[in-house]
């Protein structure tokens, strides 16, 4: 039992050390001796757990995907419009705003998540797996659901919207992994401030009952609404 615990800790240390080296140097320049030194283990111990650099990179991608899945597991979001957000924005869009914001925070603080995205787009290796692929599939599925629920504006294609969201987030991930770019939640807020008003369906117009004037559903004065911060 003690040996199993020690082996699991060694494996975790190697994955994190590999992620840090991959994120700093890229896959091509990363070396197994550098990874073993950073993890504080022998090269022999590294080869015992991961016989090749490619297997270690795949483990980093798998760990990053698990972290991303945990961020996206917030499907308990309450139904209804986004509080304080553009009229008509529903629970699916709110979930997308929240998770994309948490993803950016994770890319700034978690080397495993940052390296996982970087490895998927590294030109020195061929990998169609990893968190980038899972993120693309999740965003597409979520926006298709939002479209079916009437959350998207008329004429908005969920596929086209998903391409825009995925391209923006993967671009930020690439900046973080390759250029040590410091990501700020403010960048995500600006992105959604541009995209969300044209993406979300307008609120339904209320029909007035006889003798009772209909509620004013015209546009609110400029500045009267604010986009919710990711994770709020």
mmCIF file of C-alpha atoms in Angstrom:
data_model
loop_
_atom_site.group_PDB
_atom_site.id
_atom_site.type_symbol
_atom_site.label_atom_id
_atom_site.label_comp_id
_atom_site.label_asym_id
_atom_site.label_seq_id
_atom_site.Cartn_x
_atom_site.Cartn_y
_atom_site.Cartn_z
ATOM 1 C CA UNK A 1 0.000 0.000 0.000
ATOM 2 C CA UNK A 2 2.834 2.405 0.883
ATOM 3 C CA UNK A 3 4.573 1.625 -2.425
ATOM 4 C CA UNK A 4 1.373 2.296 -4.351
ATOM 5 C CA UNK A 5 0.917 5.660 -2.673
ATOM 6 C CA UNK A 6 4.537 6.583 -3.353
ATOM 7 C CA UNK A 7 4.206 5.511 -6.987
ATOM 8 C CA UNK A 8 1.049 7.592 -7.435
ATOM 9 C CA UNK A 9 2.764 10.653 -5.950
ATOM 10 C CA UNK A 10 5.772 10.168 -8.191
ATOM 11 C CA UNK A 11 3.521 9.912 -11.222
ATOM 12 C CA UNK A 12 1.644 13.079 -10.270
ATOM 13 C CA UNK A 13 4.921 14.932 -9.714
ATOM 14 C CA UNK A 14 6.165 13.844 -13.136
ATOM 15 C CA UNK A 15 2.973 14.958 -14.877
ATOM 16 C CA UNK A 16 3.092 18.385 -13.252
ATOM 17 C CA UNK A 17 6.817 18.793 -13.924
ATOM 18 C CA UNK A 18 6.315 17.735 -17.537
ATOM 19 C CA UNK A 19 3.470 20.216 -17.916
ATOM 20 C CA UNK A 20 5.677 23.036 -16.621
ATOM 21 C CA UNK A 21 8.514 22.125 -18.981
ATOM 22 C CA UNK A 22 6.185 21.660 -21.964
ATOM 23 C CA UNK A 23 4.496 24.988 -21.226
ATOM 24 C CA UNK A 24 7.847 26.792 -20.912
ATOM 25 C CA UNK A 25 9.886 25.148 -23.670
ATOM 26 C CA UNK A 26 7.408 23.460 -26.009
ATOM 27 C CA UNK A 27 7.309 19.782 -26.836
ATOM 28 C CA UNK A 28 10.309 19.687 -29.203
ATOM 29 C CA UNK A 29 12.766 21.340 -26.790
ATOM 30 C CA UNK A 30 11.529 19.616 -23.623
ATOM 31 C CA UNK A 31 13.836 16.847 -22.445
ATOM 32 C CA UNK A 32 13.171 13.920 -20.136
ATOM 33 C CA UNK A 33 16.230 14.716 -17.955
ATOM 34 C CA UNK A 34 14.922 18.266 -17.450
ATOM 35 C CA UNK A 35 11.517 16.899 -16.493
ATOM 36 C CA UNK A 36 12.954 14.365 -14.040
ATOM 37 C CA UNK A 37 15.098 17.071 -12.410
ATOM 38 C CA UNK A 38 12.120 19.372 -11.988
ATOM 39 C CA UNK A 39 10.073 16.537 -10.512
ATOM 40 C CA UNK A 40 12.909 15.599 -8.138
ATOM 41 C CA UNK A 41 13.040 11.985 -9.289
ATOM 42 C CA UNK A 42 15.598 9.888 -11.124
ATOM 43 C CA UNK A 43 15.548 9.394 -14.872
ATOM 44 C CA UNK A 44 15.038 5.699 -14.213
ATOM 45 C CA UNK A 45 11.889 6.407 -12.222
ATOM 46 C CA UNK A 46 10.597 8.591 -15.051
ATOM 47 C CA UNK A 47 11.164 5.832 -17.620
ATOM 48 C CA UNK A 48 9.452 3.351 -15.319
ATOM 49 C CA UNK A 49 6.243 5.401 -15.389
ATOM 50 C CA UNK A 50 6.593 6.899 -18.880
ATOM 51 C CA UNK A 51 8.854 5.077 -21.350
ATOM 52 C CA UNK A 52 8.696 7.933 -23.876
ATOM 53 C CA UNK A 53 8.159 11.684 -24.050
ATOM 54 C CA UNK A 54 5.091 11.169 -26.226
ATOM 55 C CA UNK A 55 3.408 8.997 -23.583
ATOM 56 C CA UNK A 56 4.164 11.650 -20.974
ATOM 57 C CA UNK A 57 2.698 14.354 -23.213
ATOM 58 C CA UNK A 58 -0.440 12.294 -23.731
ATOM 59 C CA UNK A 59 -0.797 11.912 -19.966
ATOM 60 C CA UNK A 60 -0.536 15.676 -19.559
ATOM 61 C CA UNK A 61 -3.249 16.135 -22.207
ATOM 62 C CA UNK A 62 -5.460 13.583 -20.466
ATOM 63 C CA UNK A 63 -5.015 15.300 -17.092
ATOM 64 C CA UNK A 64 -5.798 18.674 -18.664
ATOM 65 C CA UNK A 65 -8.946 17.267 -20.249
ATOM 66 C CA UNK A 66 -10.126 15.967 -16.872
ATOM 67 C CA UNK A 67 -9.558 19.421 -15.349
ATOM 68 C CA UNK A 68 -11.549 21.027 -18.152
ATOM 69 C CA UNK A 69 -14.387 18.532 -17.767
ATOM 70 C CA UNK A 70 -14.623 19.432 -14.097
ATOM 71 C CA UNK A 71 -14.934 23.112 -15.011
ATOM 72 C CA UNK A 72 -17.698 22.330 -17.465
ATOM 73 C CA UNK A 73 -19.614 20.055 -15.102
ATOM 74 C CA UNK A 74 -21.715 22.990 -13.919
ATOM 75 C CA UNK A 75 -24.924 21.844 -15.566
ATOM 76 C CA UNK A 76 -26.849 22.665 -12.429
ATOM 77 C CA UNK A 77 -27.163 26.270 -13.609
ATOM 78 C CA UNK A 78 -30.690 27.526 -12.872
ATOM 79 C CA UNK A 79 -32.940 28.021 -15.893
ATOM 80 C CA UNK A 80 -33.929 31.450 -17.062
ATOM 81 C CA UNK A 81 -32.295 34.593 -18.280
ATOM 82 C CA UNK A 82 -28.788 35.720 -17.409
ATOM 83 C CA UNK A 83 -29.088 38.026 -14.366
ATOM 84 C CA UNK A 84 -28.203 41.526 -15.482
ATOM 85 C CA UNK A 85 -27.186 40.239 -18.912
ATOM 86 C CA UNK A 86 -28.634 40.879 -22.350
ATOM 87 C CA UNK A 87 -32.336 40.197 -22.482
ATOM 88 C CA UNK A 88 -33.144 36.727 -23.670
ATOM 89 C CA UNK A 89 -29.811 35.146 -22.733
ATOM 90 C CA UNK A 90 -30.639 31.840 -21.102
ATOM 91 C CA UNK A 91 -29.048 29.208 -18.932
ATOM 92 C CA UNK A 92 -27.047 27.624 -21.746
ATOM 93 C CA UNK A 93 -25.392 30.885 -22.738
ATOM 94 C CA UNK A 94 -24.804 31.750 -19.099
ATOM 95 C CA UNK A 95 -23.057 28.419 -18.617
ATOM 96 C CA UNK A 96 -20.852 29.117 -21.621
ATOM 97 C CA UNK A 97 -19.912 32.553 -20.276
ATOM 98 C CA UNK A 98 -19.101 31.134 -16.848
ATOM 99 C CA UNK A 99 -17.058 28.163 -18.023
ATOM 100 C CA UNK A 100 -15.080 30.178 -20.569
ATOM 101 C CA UNK A 101 -14.177 32.629 -17.809
ATOM 102 C CA UNK A 102 -13.083 29.829 -15.510
ATOM 103 C CA UNK A 103 -11.080 28.320 -18.359
ATOM 104 C CA UNK A 104 -9.107 31.533 -18.758
ATOM 105 C CA UNK A 105 -8.421 31.630 -15.020
ATOM 106 C CA UNK A 106 -7.299 28.005 -15.181
ATOM 107 C CA UNK A 107 -4.966 28.694 -18.091
ATOM 108 C CA UNK A 108 -3.313 31.430 -16.028
ATOM 109 C CA UNK A 109 -2.860 29.375 -12.857
ATOM 110 C CA UNK A 110 -2.741 25.689 -13.837
ATOM 111 C CA UNK A 111 0.348 24.561 -15.814
ATOM 112 C CA UNK A 112 -1.260 21.196 -16.605
ATOM 113 C CA UNK A 113 -4.274 22.843 -18.244
ATOM 114 C CA UNK A 114 -2.052 25.367 -20.032
ATOM 115 C CA UNK A 115 0.340 22.697 -21.321
ATOM 116 C CA UNK A 116 -2.521 20.413 -22.350
ATOM 117 C CA UNK A 117 -3.908 23.047 -24.691
ATOM 118 C CA UNK A 118 -0.426 23.945 -25.922
ATOM 119 C CA UNK A 119 0.458 20.357 -26.756
ATOM 120 C CA UNK A 120 -2.675 19.935 -28.824
ATOM 121 C CA UNK A 121 -1.630 22.775 -31.107
ATOM 122 C CA UNK A 122 2.127 22.147 -31.071
ATOM 123 C CA UNK A 123 3.342 21.841 -34.695
ATOM 124 C CA UNK A 124 6.145 19.479 -33.628
ATOM 125 C CA UNK A 125 3.728 16.673 -32.808
ATOM 126 C CA UNK A 126 0.490 15.294 -34.222
ATOM 127 C CA UNK A 127 -2.298 15.065 -31.695
ATOM 128 C CA UNK A 128 -5.986 15.269 -32.372
ATOM 129 C CA UNK A 129 -6.870 14.557 -28.766
ATOM 130 C CA UNK A 130 -6.593 16.608 -25.633
ATOM 131 C CA UNK A 131 -8.587 19.394 -24.022
ATOM 132 C CA UNK A 132 -8.842 21.461 -27.210
ATOM 133 C CA UNK A 133 -10.824 18.799 -29.018
ATOM 134 C CA UNK A 134 -13.040 18.116 -26.018
ATOM 135 C CA UNK A 135 -13.678 21.862 -25.566
ATOM 136 C CA UNK A 136 -14.678 22.261 -29.215
ATOM 137 C CA UNK A 137 -17.132 19.376 -29.025
ATOM 138 C CA UNK A 138 -18.611 20.646 -25.753
ATOM 139 C CA UNK A 139 -19.106 24.204 -27.025
ATOM 140 C CA UNK A 140 -20.758 22.948 -30.228
ATOM 141 C CA UNK A 141 -23.101 20.675 -28.268
ATOM 142 C CA UNK A 142 -24.020 23.405 -25.788
ATOM 143 C CA UNK A 143 -24.829 25.954 -28.487
ATOM 144 C CA UNK A 144 -26.938 23.415 -30.367
ATOM 145 C CA UNK A 145 -28.915 22.900 -27.159
ATOM 146 C CA UNK A 146 -29.211 26.658 -26.689
ATOM 147 C CA UNK A 147 -30.507 26.981 -30.243
ATOM 148 C CA UNK A 148 -33.088 24.268 -29.630
ATOM 149 C CA UNK A 149 -34.203 26.053 -26.458
ATOM 150 C CA UNK A 150 -34.733 29.322 -28.335
ATOM 151 C CA UNK A 151 -31.838 31.120 -26.642
ATOM 152 C CA UNK A 152 -30.114 32.212 -29.863
ATOM 153 C CA UNK A 153 -31.209 35.158 -31.976
ATOM 154 C CA UNK A 154 -33.038 34.490 -35.216
ATOM 155 C CA UNK A 155 -30.658 33.643 -38.021
ATOM 156 C CA UNK A 156 -27.750 32.806 -35.716
ATOM 157 C CA UNK A 157 -26.143 29.503 -36.627
ATOM 158 C CA UNK A 158 -25.052 27.506 -33.563
ATOM 159 C CA UNK A 159 -22.192 26.043 -35.616
ATOM 160 C CA UNK A 160 -20.921 29.474 -36.654
ATOM 161 C CA UNK A 161 -21.253 30.766 -33.087
ATOM 162 C CA UNK A 162 -19.359 27.749 -31.776
ATOM 163 C CA UNK A 163 -16.531 28.352 -34.250
ATOM 164 C CA UNK A 164 -16.187 31.940 -33.008
ATOM 165 C CA UNK A 165 -16.158 30.908 -29.334
ATOM 166 C CA UNK A 166 -13.734 28.026 -29.852
ATOM 167 C CA UNK A 167 -11.395 30.093 -32.015
ATOM 168 C CA UNK A 168 -11.277 32.873 -29.431
ATOM 169 C CA UNK A 169 -10.679 30.603 -26.446
ATOM 170 C CA UNK A 170 -8.127 28.405 -28.210
ATOM 171 C CA UNK A 171 -6.364 31.557 -29.366
ATOM 172 C CA UNK A 172 -6.103 32.728 -25.769
ATOM 173 C CA UNK A 173 -4.859 29.283 -24.778
ATOM 174 C CA UNK A 174 -2.177 29.490 -27.444
ATOM 175 C CA UNK A 175 -1.055 32.891 -26.186
ATOM 176 C CA UNK A 176 -0.847 31.553 -22.656
ATOM 177 C CA UNK A 177 1.104 28.423 -23.566
ATOM 178 C CA UNK A 178 3.523 29.808 -26.136
ATOM 179 C CA UNK A 179 4.168 33.387 -25.120
ATOM 180 C CA UNK A 180 3.648 33.288 -21.342
ATOM 181 C CA UNK A 181 0.809 35.692 -21.942
ATOM 182 C CA UNK A 182 -0.967 36.690 -18.752
ATOM 183 C CA UNK A 183 -4.663 36.074 -19.210
ATOM 184 C CA UNK A 184 -7.186 38.283 -17.489
ATOM 185 C CA UNK A 185 -10.896 37.626 -16.981
ATOM 186 C CA UNK A 186 -11.361 41.130 -18.371
ATOM 187 C CA UNK A 187 -10.405 39.808 -21.814
ATOM 188 C CA UNK A 188 -13.237 37.298 -21.662
ATOM 189 C CA UNK A 189 -15.667 39.963 -20.466
ATOM 190 C CA UNK A 190 -14.734 42.149 -23.446
ATOM 191 C CA UNK A 191 -15.151 39.222 -25.821
ATOM 192 C CA UNK A 192 -18.628 38.397 -24.529
ATOM 193 C CA UNK A 193 -19.595 42.079 -24.466
ATOM 194 C CA UNK A 194 -18.987 42.094 -28.214
ATOM 195 C CA UNK A 195 -20.484 38.705 -29.070
ATOM 196 C CA UNK A 196 -23.363 38.105 -26.686
ATOM 197 C CA UNK A 197 -25.707 40.978 -27.669
ATOM 198 C CA UNK A 198 -25.874 39.632 -31.222
ATOM 199 C CA UNK A 199 -25.981 36.018 -30.131
ATOM 200 C CA UNK A 200 -28.814 36.017 -27.602
ATOM 201 C CA UNK A 201 -32.465 36.033 -28.610
ATOM 202 C CA UNK A 202 -34.451 39.150 -27.659
ATOM 203 C CA UNK A 203 -36.963 38.886 -24.824
ATOM 204 C CA UNK A 204 -40.495 37.849 -25.744
ATOM 205 C CA UNK A 205 -42.913 40.763 -26.068
ATOM 206 C CA UNK A 206 -45.639 40.739 -23.442
ATOM 207 C CA UNK A 207 -49.213 40.988 -24.728
ATOM 208 C CA UNK A 208 -51.306 43.614 -22.995
ATOM 209 C CA UNK A 209 -54.640 42.592 -21.497
ATOM 210 C CA UNK A 210 -57.698 44.733 -22.268
ATOM 211 C CA UNK A 211 -57.466 48.028 -20.466
ATOM 212 C CA UNK A 212 -53.910 47.376 -19.271
ATOM 213 C CA UNK A 213 -51.025 48.928 -21.211
ATOM 214 C CA UNK A 214 -48.263 46.562 -22.300
ATOM 215 C CA UNK A 215 -45.020 46.754 -20.426
ATOM 216 C CA UNK A 216 -42.328 48.757 -22.130
ATOM 217 C CA UNK A 217 -39.952 46.288 -23.792
ATOM 218 C CA UNK A 218 -37.922 48.840 -25.685
ATOM 219 C CA UNK A 219 -34.173 49.033 -25.400
ATOM 220 C CA UNK A 220 -32.783 50.134 -22.083
ATOM 221 C CA UNK A 221 -30.679 53.283 -21.896
ATOM 222 C CA UNK A 222 -27.028 52.811 -22.743
ATOM 223 C CA UNK A 223 -25.037 51.598 -19.788
ATOM 224 C CA UNK A 224 -28.039 50.344 -17.851
ATOM 225 C CA UNK A 225 -27.020 46.691 -18.249
ATOM 226 C CA UNK A 226 -23.688 45.150 -17.497
ATOM 227 C CA UNK A 227 -22.344 41.814 -18.641
ATOM 228 C CA UNK A 228 -22.005 39.399 -15.732
ATOM 229 C CA UNK A 229 -18.426 38.585 -14.826
ATOM 230 C CA UNK A 230 -17.454 34.974 -15.660
ATOM 231 C CA UNK A 231 -18.133 32.682 -12.718
ATOM 232 C CA UNK A 232 -20.746 35.023 -11.185
#
